[in-house]
Short mmCIF file of C-alpha atoms in Angstrom, two decimals:
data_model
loop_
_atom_site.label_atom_id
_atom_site.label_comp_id
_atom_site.label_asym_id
_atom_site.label_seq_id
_atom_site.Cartn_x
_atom_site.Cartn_y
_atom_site.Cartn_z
CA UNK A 89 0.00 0.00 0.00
CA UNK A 90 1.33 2.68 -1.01
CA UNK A 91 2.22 5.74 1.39
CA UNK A 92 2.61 9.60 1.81
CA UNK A 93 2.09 12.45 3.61
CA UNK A 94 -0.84 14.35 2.11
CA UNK A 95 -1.20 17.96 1.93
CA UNK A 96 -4.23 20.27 3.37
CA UNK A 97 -5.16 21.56 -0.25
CA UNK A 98 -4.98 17.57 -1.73
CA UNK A 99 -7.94 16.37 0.56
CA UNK A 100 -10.03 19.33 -0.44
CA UNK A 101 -12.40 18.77 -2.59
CA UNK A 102 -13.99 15.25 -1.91
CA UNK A 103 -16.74 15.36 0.64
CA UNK A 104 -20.04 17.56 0.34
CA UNK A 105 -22.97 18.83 2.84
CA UNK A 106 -25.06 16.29 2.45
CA UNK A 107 -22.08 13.54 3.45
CA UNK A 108 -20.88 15.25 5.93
CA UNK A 109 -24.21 16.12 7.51
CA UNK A 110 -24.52 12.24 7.37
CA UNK A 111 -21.55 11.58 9.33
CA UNK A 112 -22.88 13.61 12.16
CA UNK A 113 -26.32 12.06 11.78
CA UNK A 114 -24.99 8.45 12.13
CA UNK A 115 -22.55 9.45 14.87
CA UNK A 116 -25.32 10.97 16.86
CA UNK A 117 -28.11 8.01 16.25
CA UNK A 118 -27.03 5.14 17.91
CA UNK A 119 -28.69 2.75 21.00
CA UNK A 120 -29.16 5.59 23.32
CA UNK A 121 -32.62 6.78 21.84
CA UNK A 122 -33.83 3.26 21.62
CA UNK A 123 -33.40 3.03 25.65
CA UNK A 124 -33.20 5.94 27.62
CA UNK A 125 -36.70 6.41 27.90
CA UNK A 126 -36.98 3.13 30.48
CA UNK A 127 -34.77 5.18 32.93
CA UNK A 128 -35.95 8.79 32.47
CA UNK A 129 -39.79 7.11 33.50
CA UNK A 130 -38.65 6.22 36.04
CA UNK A 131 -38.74 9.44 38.14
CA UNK A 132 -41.29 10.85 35.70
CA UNK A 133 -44.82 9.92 34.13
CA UNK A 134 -45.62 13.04 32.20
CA UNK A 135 -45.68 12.75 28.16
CA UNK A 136 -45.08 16.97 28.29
CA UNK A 137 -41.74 16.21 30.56
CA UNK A 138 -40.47 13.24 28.61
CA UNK A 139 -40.82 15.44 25.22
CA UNK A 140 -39.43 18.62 26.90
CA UNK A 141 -35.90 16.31 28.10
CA UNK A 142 -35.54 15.27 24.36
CA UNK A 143 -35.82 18.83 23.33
CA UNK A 144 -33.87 20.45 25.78
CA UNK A 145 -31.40 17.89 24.64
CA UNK A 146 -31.47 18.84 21.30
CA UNK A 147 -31.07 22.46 22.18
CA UNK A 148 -27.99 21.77 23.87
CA UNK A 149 -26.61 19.58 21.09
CA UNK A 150 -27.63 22.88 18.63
CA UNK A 151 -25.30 24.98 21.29
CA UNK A 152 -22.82 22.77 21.29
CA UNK A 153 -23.51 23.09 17.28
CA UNK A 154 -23.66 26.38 16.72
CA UNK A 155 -20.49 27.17 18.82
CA UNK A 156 -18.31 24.76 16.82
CA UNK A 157 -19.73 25.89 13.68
CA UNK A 158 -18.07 29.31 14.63
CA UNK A 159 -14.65 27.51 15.66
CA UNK A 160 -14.59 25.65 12.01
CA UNK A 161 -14.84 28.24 9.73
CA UNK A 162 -12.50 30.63 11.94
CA UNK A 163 -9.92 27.52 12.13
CA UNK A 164 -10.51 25.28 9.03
CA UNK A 165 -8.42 22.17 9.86
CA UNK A 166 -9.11 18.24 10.68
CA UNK A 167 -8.79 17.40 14.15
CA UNK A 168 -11.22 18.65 16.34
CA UNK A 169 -11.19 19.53 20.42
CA UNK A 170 -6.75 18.60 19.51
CA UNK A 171 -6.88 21.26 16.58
CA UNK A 172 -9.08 23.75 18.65
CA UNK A 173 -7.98 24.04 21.98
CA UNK A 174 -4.16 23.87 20.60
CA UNK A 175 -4.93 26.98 18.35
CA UNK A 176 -7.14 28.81 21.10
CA UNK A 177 -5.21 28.34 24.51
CA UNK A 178 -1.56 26.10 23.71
CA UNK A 179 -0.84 23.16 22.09
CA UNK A 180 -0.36 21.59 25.20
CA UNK A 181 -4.07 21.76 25.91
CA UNK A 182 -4.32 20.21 22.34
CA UNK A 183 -1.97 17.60 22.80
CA UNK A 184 -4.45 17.17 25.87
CA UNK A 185 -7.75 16.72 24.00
CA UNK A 186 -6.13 15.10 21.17
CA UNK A 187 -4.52 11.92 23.21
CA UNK A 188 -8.11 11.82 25.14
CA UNK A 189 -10.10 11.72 22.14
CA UNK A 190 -7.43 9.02 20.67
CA UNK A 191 -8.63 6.18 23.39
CA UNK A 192 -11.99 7.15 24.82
CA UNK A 193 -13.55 9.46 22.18
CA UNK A 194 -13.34 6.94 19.38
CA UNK A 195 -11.66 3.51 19.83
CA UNK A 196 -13.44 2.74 23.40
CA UNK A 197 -17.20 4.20 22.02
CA UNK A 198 -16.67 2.25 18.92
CA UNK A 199 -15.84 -0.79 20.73
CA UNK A 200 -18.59 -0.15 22.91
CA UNK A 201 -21.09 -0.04 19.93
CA UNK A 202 -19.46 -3.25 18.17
CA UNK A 203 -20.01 -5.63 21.45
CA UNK A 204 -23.94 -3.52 21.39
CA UNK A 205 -24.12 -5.21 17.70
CA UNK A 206 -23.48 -8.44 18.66
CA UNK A 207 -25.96 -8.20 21.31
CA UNK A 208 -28.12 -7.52 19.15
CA UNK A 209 -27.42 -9.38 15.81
CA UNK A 210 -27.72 -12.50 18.48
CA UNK A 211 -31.63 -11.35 19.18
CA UNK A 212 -31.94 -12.06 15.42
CA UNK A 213 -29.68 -14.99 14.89
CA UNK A 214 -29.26 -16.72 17.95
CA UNK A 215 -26.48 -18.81 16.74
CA UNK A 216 -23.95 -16.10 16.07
CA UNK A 217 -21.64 -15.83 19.22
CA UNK A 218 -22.02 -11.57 19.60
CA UNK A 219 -18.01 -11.22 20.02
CA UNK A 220 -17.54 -12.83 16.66
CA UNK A 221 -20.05 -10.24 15.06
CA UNK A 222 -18.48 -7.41 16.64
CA UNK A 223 -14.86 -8.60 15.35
CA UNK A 224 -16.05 -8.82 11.95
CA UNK A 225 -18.40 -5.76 11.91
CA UNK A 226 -15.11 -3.18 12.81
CA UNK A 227 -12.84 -5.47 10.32
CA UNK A 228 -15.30 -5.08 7.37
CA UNK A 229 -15.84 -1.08 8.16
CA UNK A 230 -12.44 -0.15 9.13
CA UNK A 231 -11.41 -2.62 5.71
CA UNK A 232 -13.81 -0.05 3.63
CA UNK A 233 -12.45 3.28 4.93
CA UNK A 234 -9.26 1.88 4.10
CA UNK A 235 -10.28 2.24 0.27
CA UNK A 236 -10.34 6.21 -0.36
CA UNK A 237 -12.03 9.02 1.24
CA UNK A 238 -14.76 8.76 -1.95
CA UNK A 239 -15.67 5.17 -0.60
CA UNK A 240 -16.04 6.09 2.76
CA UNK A 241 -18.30 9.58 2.01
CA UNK A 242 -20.02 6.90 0.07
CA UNK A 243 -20.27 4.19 2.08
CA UNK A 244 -21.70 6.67 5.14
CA UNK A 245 -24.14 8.52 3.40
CA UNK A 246 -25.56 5.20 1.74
CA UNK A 247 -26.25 3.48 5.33
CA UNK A 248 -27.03 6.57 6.99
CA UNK A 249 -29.83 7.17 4.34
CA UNK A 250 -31.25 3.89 4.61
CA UNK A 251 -30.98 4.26 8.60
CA UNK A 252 -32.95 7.32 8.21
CA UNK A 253 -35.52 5.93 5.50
CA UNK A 254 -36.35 2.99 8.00
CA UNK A 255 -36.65 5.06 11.33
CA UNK A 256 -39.25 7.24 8.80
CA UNK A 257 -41.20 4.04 8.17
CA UNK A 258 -41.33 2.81 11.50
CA UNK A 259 -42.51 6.53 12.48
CA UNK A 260 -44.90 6.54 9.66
CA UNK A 261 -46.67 3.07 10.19
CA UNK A 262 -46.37 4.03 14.62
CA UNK A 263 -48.56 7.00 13.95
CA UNK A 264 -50.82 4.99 11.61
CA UNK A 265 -51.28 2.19 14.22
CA UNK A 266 -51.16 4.05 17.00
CA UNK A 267 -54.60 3.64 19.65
CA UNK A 268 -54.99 7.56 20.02
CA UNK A 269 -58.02 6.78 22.65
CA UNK A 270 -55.21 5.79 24.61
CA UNK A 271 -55.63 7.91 27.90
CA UNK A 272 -52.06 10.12 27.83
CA UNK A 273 -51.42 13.87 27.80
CA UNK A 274 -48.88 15.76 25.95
CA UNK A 275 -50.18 19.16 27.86
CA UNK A 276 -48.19 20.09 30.76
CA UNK A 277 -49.23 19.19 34.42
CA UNK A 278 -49.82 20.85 37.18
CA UNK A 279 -46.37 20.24 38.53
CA UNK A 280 -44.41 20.72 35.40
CA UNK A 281 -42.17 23.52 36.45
CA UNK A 282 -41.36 22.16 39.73
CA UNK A 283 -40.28 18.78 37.78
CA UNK A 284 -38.50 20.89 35.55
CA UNK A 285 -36.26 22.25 38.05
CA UNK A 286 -35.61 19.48 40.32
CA UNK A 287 -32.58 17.28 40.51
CA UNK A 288 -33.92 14.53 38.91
CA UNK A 289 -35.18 16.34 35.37
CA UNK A 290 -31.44 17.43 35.24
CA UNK A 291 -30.47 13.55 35.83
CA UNK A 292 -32.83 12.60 33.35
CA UNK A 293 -31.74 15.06 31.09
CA UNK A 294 -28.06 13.52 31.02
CA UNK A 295 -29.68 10.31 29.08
CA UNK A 296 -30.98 12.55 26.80
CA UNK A 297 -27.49 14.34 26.35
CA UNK A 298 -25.70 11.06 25.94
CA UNK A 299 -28.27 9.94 23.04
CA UNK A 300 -27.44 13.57 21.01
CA UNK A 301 -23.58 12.94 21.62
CA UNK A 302 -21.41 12.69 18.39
CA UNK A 303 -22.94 16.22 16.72
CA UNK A 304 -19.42 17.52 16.47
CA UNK A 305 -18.63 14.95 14.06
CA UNK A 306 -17.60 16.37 11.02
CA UNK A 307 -15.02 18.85 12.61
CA UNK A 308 -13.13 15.62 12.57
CA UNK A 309 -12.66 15.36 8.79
CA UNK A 310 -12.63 19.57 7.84
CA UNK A 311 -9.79 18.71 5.40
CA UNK A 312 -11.85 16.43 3.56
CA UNK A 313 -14.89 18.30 3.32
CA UNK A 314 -15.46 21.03 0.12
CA UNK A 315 -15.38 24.59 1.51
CA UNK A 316 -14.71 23.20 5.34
CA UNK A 317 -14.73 27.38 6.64
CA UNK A 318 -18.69 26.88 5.25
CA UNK A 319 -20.00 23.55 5.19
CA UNK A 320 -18.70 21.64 8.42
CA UNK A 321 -21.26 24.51 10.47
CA UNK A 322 -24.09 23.68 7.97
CA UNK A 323 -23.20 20.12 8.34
CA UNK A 324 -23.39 19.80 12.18
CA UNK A 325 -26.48 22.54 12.01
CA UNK A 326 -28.35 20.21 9.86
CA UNK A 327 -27.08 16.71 11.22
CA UNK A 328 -28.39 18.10 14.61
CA UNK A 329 -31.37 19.57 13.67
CA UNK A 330 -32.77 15.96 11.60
CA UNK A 331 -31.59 13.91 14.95
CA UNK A 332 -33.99 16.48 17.01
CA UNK A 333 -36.69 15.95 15.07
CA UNK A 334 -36.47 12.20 14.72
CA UNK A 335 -35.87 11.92 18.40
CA UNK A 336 -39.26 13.70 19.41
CA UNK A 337 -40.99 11.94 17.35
CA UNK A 338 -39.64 8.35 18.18
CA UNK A 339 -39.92 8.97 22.18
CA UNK A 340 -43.66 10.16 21.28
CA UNK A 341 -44.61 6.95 18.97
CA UNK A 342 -43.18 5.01 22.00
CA UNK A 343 -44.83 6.85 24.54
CA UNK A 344 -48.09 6.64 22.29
CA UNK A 345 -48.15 2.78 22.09
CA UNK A 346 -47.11 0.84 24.95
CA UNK A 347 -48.05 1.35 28.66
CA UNK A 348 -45.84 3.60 30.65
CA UNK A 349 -45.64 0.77 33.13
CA UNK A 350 -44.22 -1.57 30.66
CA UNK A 351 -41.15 0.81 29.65
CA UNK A 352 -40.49 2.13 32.93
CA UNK A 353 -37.10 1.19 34.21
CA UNK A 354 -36.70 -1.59 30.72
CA UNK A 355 -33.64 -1.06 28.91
CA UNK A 356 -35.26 -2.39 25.50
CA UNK A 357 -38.59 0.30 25.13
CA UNK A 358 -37.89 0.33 21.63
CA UNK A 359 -38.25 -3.79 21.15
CA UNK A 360 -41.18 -3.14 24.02
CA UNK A 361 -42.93 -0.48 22.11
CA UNK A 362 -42.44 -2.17 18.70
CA UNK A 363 -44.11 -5.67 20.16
CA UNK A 364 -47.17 -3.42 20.84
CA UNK A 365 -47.05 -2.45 17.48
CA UNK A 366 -46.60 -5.35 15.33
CA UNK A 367 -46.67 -8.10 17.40
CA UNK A 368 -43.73 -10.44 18.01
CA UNK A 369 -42.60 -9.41 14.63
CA UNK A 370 -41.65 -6.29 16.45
CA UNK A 371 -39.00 -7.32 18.59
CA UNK A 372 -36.94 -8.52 15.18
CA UNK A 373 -37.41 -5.67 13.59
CA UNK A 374 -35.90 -2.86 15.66
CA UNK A 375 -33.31 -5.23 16.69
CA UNK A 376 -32.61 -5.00 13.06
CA UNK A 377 -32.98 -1.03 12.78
CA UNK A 378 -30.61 -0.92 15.59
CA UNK A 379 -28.17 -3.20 13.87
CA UNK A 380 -28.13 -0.98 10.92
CA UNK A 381 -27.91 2.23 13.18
CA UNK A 382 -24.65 0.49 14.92
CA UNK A 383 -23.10 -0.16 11.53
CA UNK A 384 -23.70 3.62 10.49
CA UNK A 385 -21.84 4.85 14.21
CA UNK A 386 -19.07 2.30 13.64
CA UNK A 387 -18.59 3.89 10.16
CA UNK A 388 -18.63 7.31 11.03
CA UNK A 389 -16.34 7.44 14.55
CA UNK A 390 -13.99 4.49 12.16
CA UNK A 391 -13.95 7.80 9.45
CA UNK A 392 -13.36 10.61 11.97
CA UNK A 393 -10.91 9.16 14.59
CA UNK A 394 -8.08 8.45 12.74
CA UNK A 395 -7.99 11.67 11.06
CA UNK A 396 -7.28 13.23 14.97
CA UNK A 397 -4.25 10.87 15.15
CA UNK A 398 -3.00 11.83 11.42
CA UNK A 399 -3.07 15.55 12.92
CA UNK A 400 -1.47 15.07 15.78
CA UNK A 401 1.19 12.81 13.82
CA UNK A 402 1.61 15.78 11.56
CA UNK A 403 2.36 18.39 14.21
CA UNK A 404 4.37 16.06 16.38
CA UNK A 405 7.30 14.13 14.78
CA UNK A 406 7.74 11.30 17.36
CA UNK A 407 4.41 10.68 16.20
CA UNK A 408 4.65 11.21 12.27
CA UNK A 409 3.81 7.55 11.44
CA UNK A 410 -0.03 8.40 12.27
CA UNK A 411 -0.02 11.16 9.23
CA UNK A 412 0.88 8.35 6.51
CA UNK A 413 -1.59 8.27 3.75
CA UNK A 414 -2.36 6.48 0.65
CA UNK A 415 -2.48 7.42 -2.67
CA UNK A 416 -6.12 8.24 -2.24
CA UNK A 417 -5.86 10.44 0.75
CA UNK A 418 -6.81 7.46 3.47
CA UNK A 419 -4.77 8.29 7.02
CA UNK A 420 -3.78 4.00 6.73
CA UNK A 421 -2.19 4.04 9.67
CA UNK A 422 -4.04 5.93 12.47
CA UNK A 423 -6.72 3.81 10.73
CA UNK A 424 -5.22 0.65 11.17
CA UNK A 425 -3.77 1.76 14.83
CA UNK A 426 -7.86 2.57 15.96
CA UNK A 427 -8.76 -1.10 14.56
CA UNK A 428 -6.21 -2.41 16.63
CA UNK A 429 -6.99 -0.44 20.05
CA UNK A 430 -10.96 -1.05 18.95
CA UNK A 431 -9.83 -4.98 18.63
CA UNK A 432 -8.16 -5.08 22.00
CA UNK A 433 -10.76 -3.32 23.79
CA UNK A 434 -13.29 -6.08 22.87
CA UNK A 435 -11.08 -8.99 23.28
CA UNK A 436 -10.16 -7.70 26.97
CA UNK A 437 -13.83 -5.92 27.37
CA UNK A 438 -11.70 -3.47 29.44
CA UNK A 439 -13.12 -0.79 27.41
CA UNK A 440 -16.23 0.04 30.00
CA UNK A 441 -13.60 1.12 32.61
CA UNK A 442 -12.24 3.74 29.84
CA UNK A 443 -15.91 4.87 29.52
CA UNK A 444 -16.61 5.54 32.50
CA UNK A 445 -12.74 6.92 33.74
CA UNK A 446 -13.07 9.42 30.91
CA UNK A 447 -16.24 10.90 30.79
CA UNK A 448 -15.28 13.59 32.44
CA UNK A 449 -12.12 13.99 30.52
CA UNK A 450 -14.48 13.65 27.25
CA UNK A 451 -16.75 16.46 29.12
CA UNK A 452 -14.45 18.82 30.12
CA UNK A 453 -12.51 18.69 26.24
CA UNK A 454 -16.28 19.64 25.32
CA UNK A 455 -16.67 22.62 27.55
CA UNK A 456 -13.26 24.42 26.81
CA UNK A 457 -13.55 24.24 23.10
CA UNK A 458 -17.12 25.79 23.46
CA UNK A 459 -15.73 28.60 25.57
CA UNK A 460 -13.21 29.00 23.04
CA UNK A 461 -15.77 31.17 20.92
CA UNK A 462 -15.92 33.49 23.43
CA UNK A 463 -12.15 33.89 24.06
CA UNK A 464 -11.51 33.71 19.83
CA UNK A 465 -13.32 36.69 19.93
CA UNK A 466 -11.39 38.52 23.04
CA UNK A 467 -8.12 37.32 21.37
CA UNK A 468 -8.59 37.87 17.86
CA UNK A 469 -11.65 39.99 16.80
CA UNK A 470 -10.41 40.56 13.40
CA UNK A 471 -10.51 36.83 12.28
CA UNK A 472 -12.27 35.98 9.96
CA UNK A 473 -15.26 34.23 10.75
CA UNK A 474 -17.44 32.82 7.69
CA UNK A 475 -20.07 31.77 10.17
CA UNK A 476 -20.87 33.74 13.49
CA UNK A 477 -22.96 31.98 16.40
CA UNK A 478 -26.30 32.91 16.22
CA UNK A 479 -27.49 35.28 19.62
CA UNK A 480 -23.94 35.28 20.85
CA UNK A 481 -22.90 34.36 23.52
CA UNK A 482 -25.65 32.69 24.73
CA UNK A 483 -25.30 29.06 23.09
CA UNK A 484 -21.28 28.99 24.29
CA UNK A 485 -22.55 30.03 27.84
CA UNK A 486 -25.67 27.82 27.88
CA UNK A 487 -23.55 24.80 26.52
CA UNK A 488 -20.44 25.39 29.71
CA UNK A 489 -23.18 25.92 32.24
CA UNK A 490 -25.01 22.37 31.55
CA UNK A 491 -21.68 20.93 30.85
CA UNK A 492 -20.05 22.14 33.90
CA UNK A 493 -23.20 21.04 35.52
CA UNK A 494 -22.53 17.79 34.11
CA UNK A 495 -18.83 17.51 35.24
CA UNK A 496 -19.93 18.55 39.45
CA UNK A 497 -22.85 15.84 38.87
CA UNK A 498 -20.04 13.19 38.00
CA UNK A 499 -17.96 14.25 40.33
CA UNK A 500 -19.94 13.79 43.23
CA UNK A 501 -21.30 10.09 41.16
CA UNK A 502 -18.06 9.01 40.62
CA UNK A 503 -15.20 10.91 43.17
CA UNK A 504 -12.69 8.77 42.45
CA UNK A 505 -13.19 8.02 38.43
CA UNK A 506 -13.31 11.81 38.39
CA UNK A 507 -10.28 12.43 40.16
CA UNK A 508 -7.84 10.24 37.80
CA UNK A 509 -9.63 11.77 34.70
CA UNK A 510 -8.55 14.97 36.45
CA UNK A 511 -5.41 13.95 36.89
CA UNK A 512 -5.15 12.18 34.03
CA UNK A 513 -5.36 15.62 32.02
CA UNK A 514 -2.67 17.22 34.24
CA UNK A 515 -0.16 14.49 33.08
CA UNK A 516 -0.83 14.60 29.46
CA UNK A 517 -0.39 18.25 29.63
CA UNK A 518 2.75 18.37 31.45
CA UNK A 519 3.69 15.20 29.12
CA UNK A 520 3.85 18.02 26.24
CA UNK A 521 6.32 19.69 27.49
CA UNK A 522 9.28 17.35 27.63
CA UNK A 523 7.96 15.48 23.84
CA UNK A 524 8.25 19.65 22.35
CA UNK A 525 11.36 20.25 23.97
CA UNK A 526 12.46 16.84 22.62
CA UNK A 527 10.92 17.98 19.26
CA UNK A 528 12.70 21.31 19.83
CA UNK A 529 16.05 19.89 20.13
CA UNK A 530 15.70 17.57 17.02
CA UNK A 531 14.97 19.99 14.62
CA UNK A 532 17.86 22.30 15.84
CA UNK A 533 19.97 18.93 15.13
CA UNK A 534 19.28 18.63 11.78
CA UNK A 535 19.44 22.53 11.02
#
């Protein structure tokens, strides 16, 4: 296979809106909106509360949105929270984000979602052992984004599109089935703004936020995408807006058709609601739409992570092995090097430990890139800026405040998880230092 580095201007060019607004679309829709509604019943009965955390969730997802839309077109470059927060504060704080999203933001979610497939392929087939079908399902998808950056746009919007055609049918024939005598209430109660506020709407509302997570996808790929300074905003605008929409409306067909007694607390009210709907049949067939949904996340985090390693290996020499590409533009290794982690993380199922020791790492990367808007436009008001955040500042500050929210909540859930994600961030900060220096002194060698 043959091997080079490949410039910014040679990757231009190959990926529109519409694929890159896929990406973000199948990063986003994954398991979470097929079971969070079991747990957020649990504290609450009210149609008008359940509906209000799905589209308070998408509001923060459009913050989130709108602020890196901003960051994109101002700094036009693969890479992500790594490129961002390098650019905004130092490139130690990138070096930071960009080792965290290495592990945990891709290769342990992506592992996470392969074993998920199994799981579920096995409801289908019962004779397919679920490890095997998670080993295959990351060979065969990291094997196609190992063709060319065309195959993979390809390959992404093709599933994504029939993801999103067959969430549309199942919407379509729910509303036509549906028993609308059935004795529910989309109006608010009397209590609704005292729910609203409590502790447990804003514990609800984290299930919510972890179904809308991957919006930020296409910042991953900018040097892929036509126009990046233009289109990666649109893209994660319109990605997040369609995943609103479909969300609502899923959490209201299952609301609509089984008994709130039967989904609260059940991690499956999507097979629960679909059995009410078609029968036995049901349970098969959103097993199946969640397959396909899987397939669609393991394509897009299996196109976007490796092109956060093939920046870093750019910037960093020790690391210039990870910014190899092929003839068509594919970053082989960092590609290969994510299979491998991905691999390992569901032969030793160690990967649920990562989860769960780097949410808050994942959280906090989240928070300081979204603040960057506001100190991009302290530190350099005259740059150019193809797209400006809509009623500045308030989506940057809304998005910190819940995520900062988010980070004391997991704090006090998980002290000690919290504290070596803390501490965790310190090292690989401090870890900069010495590999510059090293860096530094290697370039002066050669001069």
């Amino acid at each position: 296979m043959p091997a080079r580095h490949l410039s910014h201007s040679t990757c231009k060019s190959l990926v529109g809106l519409p694929t890159a607004a896929a990406l973000v679309v199948a990063n986003m829709i994954g398991t979470g909106v097929f079971t969070s509604l079991g747990f957020q019943l649990k504290d609450f009965h009210s149609p008008f509360i359940i509906i209000m955390l799905w589209l308070l969730g998408g509001v923060f997802a459009l913050c989130g949105a709108l602020s890196y839309a901003e960051l994109a077109g101002a700094l036009p470059r693969s890479g992500g929270e790594y490129h961002f927060l390098g650019r905004i504060y130092h490139p130690a704080l990138g070096f930071m984000a960009g080792m965290v999203s290495l592990v945990a933001g891709f290769s342990a979610p992506t592992a996470l979602a392969a074993m998920a497939f199994g799981k579920y392929l096995q409801g289908i087939f019962p004779h397919i052992p679920p490890q095997g079908a998670s080993l295959v399902l990351v060979t065969l998808v990291s094997v196609v984004h190992l063709v060319s950056i065309r195959m993979s746009g390809l390959f992404q919007t093709i599933v994504t599109i029939i993801k999103i055609a067959l969430i549309a049918t199942f919407l379509i024939m729910g509303f036509s089935l549906v028993q609308w005598e059935k004795p529910i209430s989309f109006f608010p109660p009397p209590n609704a703004w005292q729910a609203i506020f409590s502790p447990a709407f804003a514990i609800a509302l984290m299930f919510a936020m972890f179904s809308y997570s991957g919006w930020n996808a296409a910042v991953y790929i900018a040097d892929e995408i036509q126009s990046p300074e233009k289109n990666v905003g649109k893209a994660l605008l319109l990605g997040t807006a369609i995943v609103t929409v479909l969300y609502v409306l899923l959490n209201s067909v299952f609301l609509l058709t089984a008994p709130i007694p039967a989904l609260e607390g059940q991690l499956d009210v999507g097979r629960i609601a679909s059995k009410y709907l078609f029968g036995n049949f049901g349970g098969l067939l959103i097993s199946g739409l969640i397959c396909l949904s899987i397939v669609a996340s393991v394509s897009a985090m299996t196109w976007a992570g490796p092109r956060v390693s093939a920046a870093m290996g750019t910037d960093h020499p020790p690391l210039h092995w990870l910014a190899l590409r092929t003839s068509k533009g594919v970053p082989w290794l960092a590609t290969v090097f994510q299979y491998a982690l991905v691999v390992l993380l569901l032969l030793t199922t160690s990967f649920e430990t990562v989860l769960i020791y780097a949410e808050f790492a994942l959280v906090a990367c989240c928070l300081l890139t979204s603040l960057g808007v506001i100190v991009l436009r302290h530190t350099q008001p005259d740059l150019p800026r193809p797209f400006q955040c809509w009623a500045y500042p308030l989506p940057p500050l809304l998005f910190c405040a819940i995520s900062l929210l988010t980070l004391v909540y997991s704090a006090f859930k998980k002290p000690w998880e919290s504290l070596a994600s803390l501490t965790t961030l310190l090292i690989l900060v401090i870890a900069y230092f010495p590999i510059h220096k090293f860096q530094v002194g290697t370039r002066a060698q050669r001069q």
